[in-house]
């Protein structure tokens, strides 16, 4: 999503140890200004999640410890960083599979998957890394677009599915600007679409511990049916 023109950014802030909630929010909002223009910037993206989302990720670590899928993910810590993905190989998978769809999506849009610059130092940081790296998978399985409306729907879906503070901040921070970037903007329609996406996320399987990399050869349609609740009518 791009809401403003790129500028020369200030030096990357440093998040102190055991920061207060006010400090986390201040740095999170500062990083958000950069990510509006450069949504795949790895350094600022990591800082955004670290400043805003680590508390929630610590809660997810505790949840993961209570089921086998979560424990296995934390034990293995598989990576989906862009520098470890072979998009050319994935695009050779049969048409209609998750891997082929994912690789074609990036090629057609001229995008590159998010690259993680430094390894996580804790289980909570690993989950934050995982959430950043799998953001575009949510677009694919839900069908929400990559335009401004689609991005906001993905954030509403993530808020319902994982209760992410980052999603709430993005939605609130963008509220005064979206009308300028959505053709024929209608506030009532916008709110209903976000509410439908939120409800859909709440009704869907929780995504955080899902092993996406084990399903490259799974048909895209089947994967979406397994993971995502049917879309609600919003109009």
PDB file of N, CA, C and O in Angstrom, residues 189-235:
ATOM      1  N   UNK A 189     -20.008   1.643   3.020  1.00  0.00           N
ATOM      2  CA  UNK A 189     -19.537   0.420   2.370  1.00  0.00           C
ATOM      3  C   UNK A 189     -18.175   0.019   2.938  1.00  0.00           C
ATOM      4  O   UNK A 189     -17.915  -1.165   3.214  1.00  0.00           O
ATOM      5  N   UNK A 190     -17.295   1.002   3.130  1.00  0.00           N
ATOM      6  CA  UNK A 190     -15.952   0.734   3.666  1.00  0.00           C
ATOM      7  C   UNK A 190     -16.043   0.050   5.035  1.00  0.00           C
ATOM      8  O   UNK A 190     -15.392  -0.976   5.284  1.00  0.00           O
ATOM      9  N   UNK A 191     -16.853   0.597   5.918  1.00  0.00           N
ATOM     10  CA  UNK A 191     -16.985   0.037   7.266  1.00  0.00           C
ATOM     11  C   UNK A 191     -17.583  -1.362   7.213  1.00  0.00           C
ATOM     12  O   UNK A 191     -17.138  -2.272   7.927  1.00  0.00           O
ATOM     13  N   UNK A 192     -18.583  -1.569   6.353  1.00  0.00           N
ATOM     14  CA  UNK A 192     -19.188  -2.901   6.264  1.00  0.00           C
ATOM     15  C   UNK A 192     -18.199  -3.935   5.725  1.00  0.00           C
ATOM     16  O   UNK A 192     -18.199  -5.086   6.167  1.00  0.00           O
ATOM     17  N   UNK A 193     -17.372  -3.517   4.783  1.00  0.00           N
ATOM     18  CA  UNK A 193     -16.376  -4.454   4.249  1.00  0.00           C
ATOM     19  C   UNK A 193     -15.333  -4.814   5.304  1.00  0.00           C
ATOM     20  O   UNK A 193     -14.920  -5.983   5.421  1.00  0.00           O
ATOM     21  N   UNK A 194     -14.900  -3.827   6.086  1.00  0.00           N
ATOM     22  CA  UNK A 194     -13.945  -4.116   7.153  1.00  0.00           C
ATOM     23  C   UNK A 194     -14.571  -5.027   8.215  1.00  0.00           C
ATOM     24  O   UNK A 194     -13.912  -5.952   8.714  1.00  0.00           O
ATOM     25  N   UNK A 195     -15.815  -4.772   8.567  1.00  0.00           N
ATOM     26  CA  UNK A 195     -16.485  -5.614   9.572  1.00  0.00           C
ATOM     27  C   UNK A 195     -16.628  -7.046   9.064  1.00  0.00           C
ATOM     28  O   UNK A 195     -16.408  -8.010   9.810  1.00  0.00           O
ATOM     29  N   UNK A 196     -16.971  -7.195   7.792  1.00  0.00           N
ATOM     30  CA  UNK A 196     -17.094  -8.543   7.212  1.00  0.00           C
ATOM     31  C   UNK A 196     -15.748  -9.256   7.228  1.00  0.00           C
ATOM     32  O   UNK A 196     -15.667 -10.454   7.528  1.00  0.00           O
ATOM     33  N   UNK A 197     -14.650  -8.521   6.917  1.00  0.00           N
ATOM     34  CA  UNK A 197     -13.318  -9.124   6.933  1.00  0.00           C
ATOM     35  C   UNK A 197     -12.909  -9.501   8.351  1.00  0.00           C
ATOM     36  O   UNK A 197     -12.314 -10.566   8.579  1.00  0.00           O
ATOM     37  N   UNK A 198     -13.240  -8.655   9.314  1.00  0.00           N
ATOM     38  CA  UNK A 198     -12.933  -8.960  10.711  1.00  0.00           C
ATOM     39  C   UNK A 198     -13.665 -10.225  11.165  1.00  0.00           C
ATOM     40  O   UNK A 198     -13.073 -11.125  11.765  1.00  0.00           O
ATOM     41  N   UNK A 199     -14.947 -10.306  10.864  1.00  0.00           N
ATOM     42  CA  UNK A 199     -15.736 -11.478  11.250  1.00  0.00           C
ATOM     43  C   UNK A 199     -15.209 -12.734  10.559  1.00  0.00           C
ATOM     44  O   UNK A 199     -15.152 -13.808  11.151  1.00  0.00           O
ATOM     45  N   UNK A 200     -14.813 -12.581   9.299  1.00  0.00           N
ATOM     46  CA  UNK A 200     -14.279 -13.725   8.561  1.00  0.00           C
ATOM     47  C   UNK A 200     -12.978 -14.219   9.203  1.00  0.00           C
ATOM     48  O   UNK A 200     -12.756 -15.425   9.329  1.00  0.00           O
ATOM     49  N   UNK A 201     -12.122 -13.274   9.618  1.00  0.00           N
ATOM     50  CA  UNK A 201     -10.897 -13.666  10.294  1.00  0.00           C
ATOM     51  C   UNK A 201     -11.176 -14.384  11.606  1.00  0.00           C
ATOM     52  O   UNK A 201     -10.520 -15.382  11.931  1.00  0.00           O
ATOM     53  N   UNK A 202     -12.154 -13.891  12.354  1.00  0.00           N
ATOM     54  CA  UNK A 202     -12.496 -14.516  13.634  1.00  0.00           C
ATOM     55  C   UNK A 202     -13.050 -15.925  13.433  1.00  0.00           C
ATOM     56  O   UNK A 202     -12.852 -16.803  14.285  1.00  0.00           O
ATOM     57  N   UNK A 203     -13.741 -16.154  12.330  1.00  0.00           N
ATOM     58  CA  UNK A 203     -14.365 -17.457  12.066  1.00  0.00           C
ATOM     59  C   UNK A 203     -13.418 -18.442  11.385  1.00  0.00           C
ATOM     60  O   UNK A 203     -13.761 -19.609  11.215  1.00  0.00           O
ATOM     61  N   UNK A 204     -12.233 -17.977  10.972  1.00  0.00           N
ATOM     62  CA  UNK A 204     -11.276 -18.819  10.244  1.00  0.00           C
ATOM     63  C   UNK A 204     -10.305 -19.492  11.201  1.00  0.00           C
ATOM     64  O   UNK A 204     -10.159 -19.100  12.361  1.00  0.00           O
ATOM     65  N   UNK A 205      -9.624 -20.503  10.692  1.00  0.00           N
ATOM     66  CA  UNK A 205      -8.570 -21.170  11.456  1.00  0.00           C
ATOM     67  C   UNK A 205      -7.470 -20.167  11.774  1.00  0.00           C
ATOM     68  O   UNK A 205      -7.079 -19.367  10.933  1.00  0.00           O
ATOM     69  N   UNK A 206      -6.931 -20.188  12.992  1.00  0.00           N
ATOM     70  CA  UNK A 206      -5.856 -19.271  13.331  1.00  0.00           C
ATOM     71  C   UNK A 206      -4.623 -19.582  12.485  1.00  0.00           C
ATOM     72  O   UNK A 206      -4.184 -20.718  12.401  1.00  0.00           O
ATOM     73  N   UNK A 207      -4.064 -18.558  11.855  1.00  0.00           N
ATOM     74  CA  UNK A 207      -3.002 -18.744  10.882  1.00  0.00           C
ATOM     75  C   UNK A 207      -1.599 -18.849  11.481  1.00  0.00           C
ATOM     76  O   UNK A 207      -0.688 -19.355  10.832  1.00  0.00           O
ATOM     77  N   UNK A 208      -1.380 -18.364  12.686  1.00  0.00           N
ATOM     78  CA  UNK A 208      -0.023 -18.131  13.174  1.00  0.00           C
ATOM     79  C   UNK A 208       0.850 -19.376  13.178  1.00  0.00           C
ATOM     80  O   UNK A 208       2.044 -19.303  12.893  1.00  0.00           O
ATOM     81  N   UNK A 209       0.303 -20.549  13.505  1.00  0.00           N
ATOM     82  CA  UNK A 209       1.124 -21.753  13.620  1.00  0.00           C
ATOM     83  C   UNK A 209       1.054 -22.647  12.386  1.00  0.00           C
ATOM     84  O   UNK A 209       1.635 -23.735  12.377  1.00  0.00           O
ATOM     85  N   UNK A 210       0.383 -22.189  11.340  1.00  0.00           N
ATOM     86  CA  UNK A 210       0.205 -23.031  10.156  1.00  0.00           C
ATOM     87  C   UNK A 210       1.509 -23.163   9.389  1.00  0.00           C
ATOM     88  O   UNK A 210       2.237 -22.192   9.170  1.00  0.00           O
ATOM     89  N   UNK A 211       1.823 -24.389   8.941  1.00  0.00           N
ATOM     90  CA  UNK A 211       3.065 -24.655   8.207  1.00  0.00           C
ATOM     91  C   UNK A 211       2.827 -24.473   6.707  1.00  0.00           C
ATOM     92  O   UNK A 211       2.647 -25.430   5.950  1.00  0.00           O
ATOM     93  N   UNK A 212       2.856 -23.241   6.256  1.00  0.00           N
ATOM     94  CA  UNK A 212       2.589 -22.929   4.862  1.00  0.00           C
ATOM     95  C   UNK A 212       3.540 -23.671   3.924  1.00  0.00           C
ATOM     96  O   UNK A 212       3.134 -24.133   2.852  1.00  0.00           O
ATOM     97  N   UNK A 213       4.804 -23.781   4.307  1.00  0.00           N
ATOM     98  CA  UNK A 213       5.814 -24.359   3.427  1.00  0.00           C
ATOM     99  C   UNK A 213       5.605 -25.844   3.163  1.00  0.00           C
ATOM    100  O   UNK A 213       6.244 -26.410   2.278  1.00  0.00           O
ATOM    101  N   UNK A 214       4.728 -26.486   3.916  1.00  0.00           N
ATOM    102  CA  UNK A 214       4.417 -27.889   3.675  1.00  0.00           C
ATOM    103  C   UNK A 214       3.265 -28.059   2.679  1.00  0.00           C
ATOM    104  O   UNK A 214       2.860 -29.185   2.386  1.00  0.00           O
ATOM    105  N   UNK A 215       2.775 -26.949   2.148  1.00  0.00           N
ATOM    106  CA  UNK A 215       1.593 -26.999   1.275  1.00  0.00           C
ATOM    107  C   UNK A 215       1.821 -26.335  -0.080  1.00  0.00           C
ATOM    108  O   UNK A 215       0.852 -25.969  -0.754  1.00  0.00           O
ATOM    109  N   UNK A 216       3.091 -26.212  -0.493  1.00  0.00           N
ATOM    110  CA  UNK A 216       3.347 -25.605  -1.804  1.00  0.00           C
ATOM    111  C   UNK A 216       2.604 -26.348  -2.916  1.00  0.00           C
ATOM    112  O   UNK A 216       2.107 -25.725  -3.865  1.00  0.00           O
ATOM    113  N   UNK A 217       2.484 -27.674  -2.824  1.00  0.00           N
ATOM    114  CA  UNK A 217       1.854 -28.456  -3.891  1.00  0.00           C
ATOM    115  C   UNK A 217       0.353 -28.647  -3.687  1.00  0.00           C
ATOM    116  O   UNK A 217      -0.297 -29.290  -4.506  1.00  0.00           O
ATOM    117  N   UNK A 218      -0.198 -28.072  -2.622  1.00  0.00           N
ATOM    118  CA  UNK A 218      -1.637 -28.191  -2.368  1.00  0.00           C
ATOM    119  C   UNK A 218      -2.401 -27.274  -3.318  1.00  0.00           C
ATOM    120  O   UNK A 218      -2.011 -26.115  -3.520  1.00  0.00           O
ATOM    121  N   UNK A 219      -3.503 -27.748  -3.912  1.00  0.00           N
ATOM    122  CA  UNK A 219      -4.310 -26.856  -4.748  1.00  0.00           C
ATOM    123  C   UNK A 219      -4.755 -25.615  -3.971  1.00  0.00           C
ATOM    124  O   UNK A 219      -5.202 -25.728  -2.824  1.00  0.00           O
ATOM    125  N   UNK A 220      -4.610 -24.470  -4.583  1.00  0.00           N
ATOM    126  CA  UNK A 220      -4.938 -23.201  -3.933  1.00  0.00           C
ATOM    127  C   UNK A 220      -6.375 -23.179  -3.422  1.00  0.00           C
ATOM    128  O   UNK A 220      -6.651 -22.738  -2.291  1.00  0.00           O
ATOM    129  N   UNK A 221      -7.287 -23.672  -4.215  1.00  0.00           N
ATOM    130  CA  UNK A 221      -8.693 -23.663  -3.828  1.00  0.00           C
ATOM    131  C   UNK A 221      -8.920 -24.513  -2.586  1.00  0.00           C
ATOM    132  O   UNK A 221      -9.646 -24.105  -1.663  1.00  0.00           O
ATOM    133  N   UNK A 222      -8.292 -25.697  -2.540  1.00  0.00           N
ATOM    134  CA  UNK A 222      -8.445 -26.576  -1.392  1.00  0.00           C
ATOM    135  C   UNK A 222      -7.851 -25.942  -0.135  1.00  0.00           C
ATOM    136  O   UNK A 222      -8.442 -26.009   0.952  1.00  0.00           O
ATOM    137  N   UNK A 223      -6.690 -25.307  -0.266  1.00  0.00           N
ATOM    138  CA  UNK A 223      -6.048 -24.670   0.877  1.00  0.00           C
ATOM    139  C   UNK A 223      -6.926 -23.553   1.438  1.00  0.00           C
ATOM    140  O   UNK A 223      -7.097 -23.435   2.659  1.00  0.00           O
ATOM    141  N   UNK A 224      -7.489 -22.744   0.549  1.00  0.00           N
ATOM    142  CA  UNK A 224      -8.363 -21.664   0.997  1.00  0.00           C
ATOM    143  C   UNK A 224      -9.596 -22.210   1.712  1.00  0.00           C
ATOM    144  O   UNK A 224     -10.025 -21.667   2.740  1.00  0.00           O
ATOM    145  N   UNK A 225     -10.168 -23.291   1.189  1.00  0.00           N
ATOM    146  CA  UNK A 225     -11.340 -23.881   1.822  1.00  0.00           C
ATOM    147  C   UNK A 225     -11.009 -24.424   3.212  1.00  0.00           C
ATOM    148  O   UNK A 225     -11.842 -24.362   4.121  1.00  0.00           O
ATOM    149  N   UNK A 226      -9.798 -24.963   3.381  1.00  0.00           N
ATOM    150  CA  UNK A 226      -9.397 -25.528   4.664  1.00  0.00           C
ATOM    151  C   UNK A 226      -9.109 -24.453   5.707  1.00  0.00           C
ATOM    152  O   UNK A 226      -9.322 -24.673   6.901  1.00  0.00           O
ATOM    153  N   UNK A 227      -8.626 -23.298   5.258  1.00  0.00           N
ATOM    154  CA  UNK A 227      -8.153 -22.290   6.195  1.00  0.00           C
ATOM    155  C   UNK A 227      -9.127 -21.156   6.466  1.00  0.00           C
ATOM    156  O   UNK A 227      -9.150 -20.608   7.576  1.00  0.00           O
ATOM    157  N   UNK A 228      -9.918 -20.777   5.470  1.00  0.00           N
ATOM    158  CA  UNK A 228     -10.640 -19.516   5.539  1.00  0.00           C
ATOM    159  C   UNK A 228     -12.152 -19.738   5.524  1.00  0.00           C
ATOM    160  O   UNK A 228     -12.659 -20.510   4.712  1.00  0.00           O
ATOM    161  N   UNK A 229     -12.852 -19.043   6.418  1.00  0.00           N
ATOM    162  CA  UNK A 229     -14.305 -19.079   6.428  1.00  0.00           C
ATOM    163  C   UNK A 229     -14.840 -18.430   5.158  1.00  0.00           C
ATOM    164  O   UNK A 229     -14.181 -17.537   4.582  1.00  0.00           O
ATOM    165  N   UNK A 230     -16.010 -18.845   4.696  1.00  0.00           N
ATOM    166  CA  UNK A 230     -16.588 -18.209   3.495  1.00  0.00           C
ATOM    167  C   UNK A 230     -16.746 -16.710   3.675  1.00  0.00           C
ATOM    168  O   UNK A 230     -16.991 -16.222   4.790  1.00  0.00           O
ATOM    169  N   UNK A 231     -16.582 -15.977   2.597  1.00  0.00           N
ATOM    170  CA  UNK A 231     -16.746 -14.520   2.664  1.00  0.00           C
ATOM    171  C   UNK A 231     -18.209 -14.174   2.927  1.00  0.00           C
ATOM    172  O   UNK A 231     -19.121 -14.780   2.375  1.00  0.00           O
ATOM    173  N   UNK A 232     -18.414 -13.193   3.807  1.00  0.00           N
ATOM    174  CA  UNK A 232     -19.760 -12.724   4.113  1.00  0.00           C
ATOM    175  C   UNK A 232     -20.186 -11.669   3.097  1.00  0.00           C
ATOM    176  O   UNK A 232     -19.367 -10.996   2.487  1.00  0.00           O
ATOM    177  N   UNK A 233     -21.475 -11.546   2.944  1.00  0.00           N
ATOM    178  CA  UNK A 233     -21.998 -10.433   2.145  1.00  0.00           C
ATOM    179  C   UNK A 233     -21.904  -9.167   2.991  1.00  0.00           C
ATOM    180  O   UNK A 233     -22.278  -9.148   4.162  1.00  0.00           O
ATOM    181  N   UNK A 234     -21.347  -8.108   2.434  1.00  0.00           N
ATOM    182  CA  UNK A 234     -21.179  -6.872   3.198  1.00  0.00           C
ATOM    183  C   UNK A 234     -22.085  -5.751   2.723  1.00  0.00           C
ATOM    184  O   UNK A 234     -22.149  -4.699   3.331  1.00  0.00           O
ATOM    185  N   UNK A 235     -22.779  -5.922   1.579  1.00  0.00           N
ATOM    186  CA  UNK A 235     -23.595  -4.828   1.063  1.00  0.00           C
ATOM    187  C   UNK A 235     -25.060  -5.043   1.374  1.00  0.00           C
ATOM    188  O   UNK A 235     -25.429  -6.025   2.007  1.00  0.00           O
TER     189      UNK A 235
END
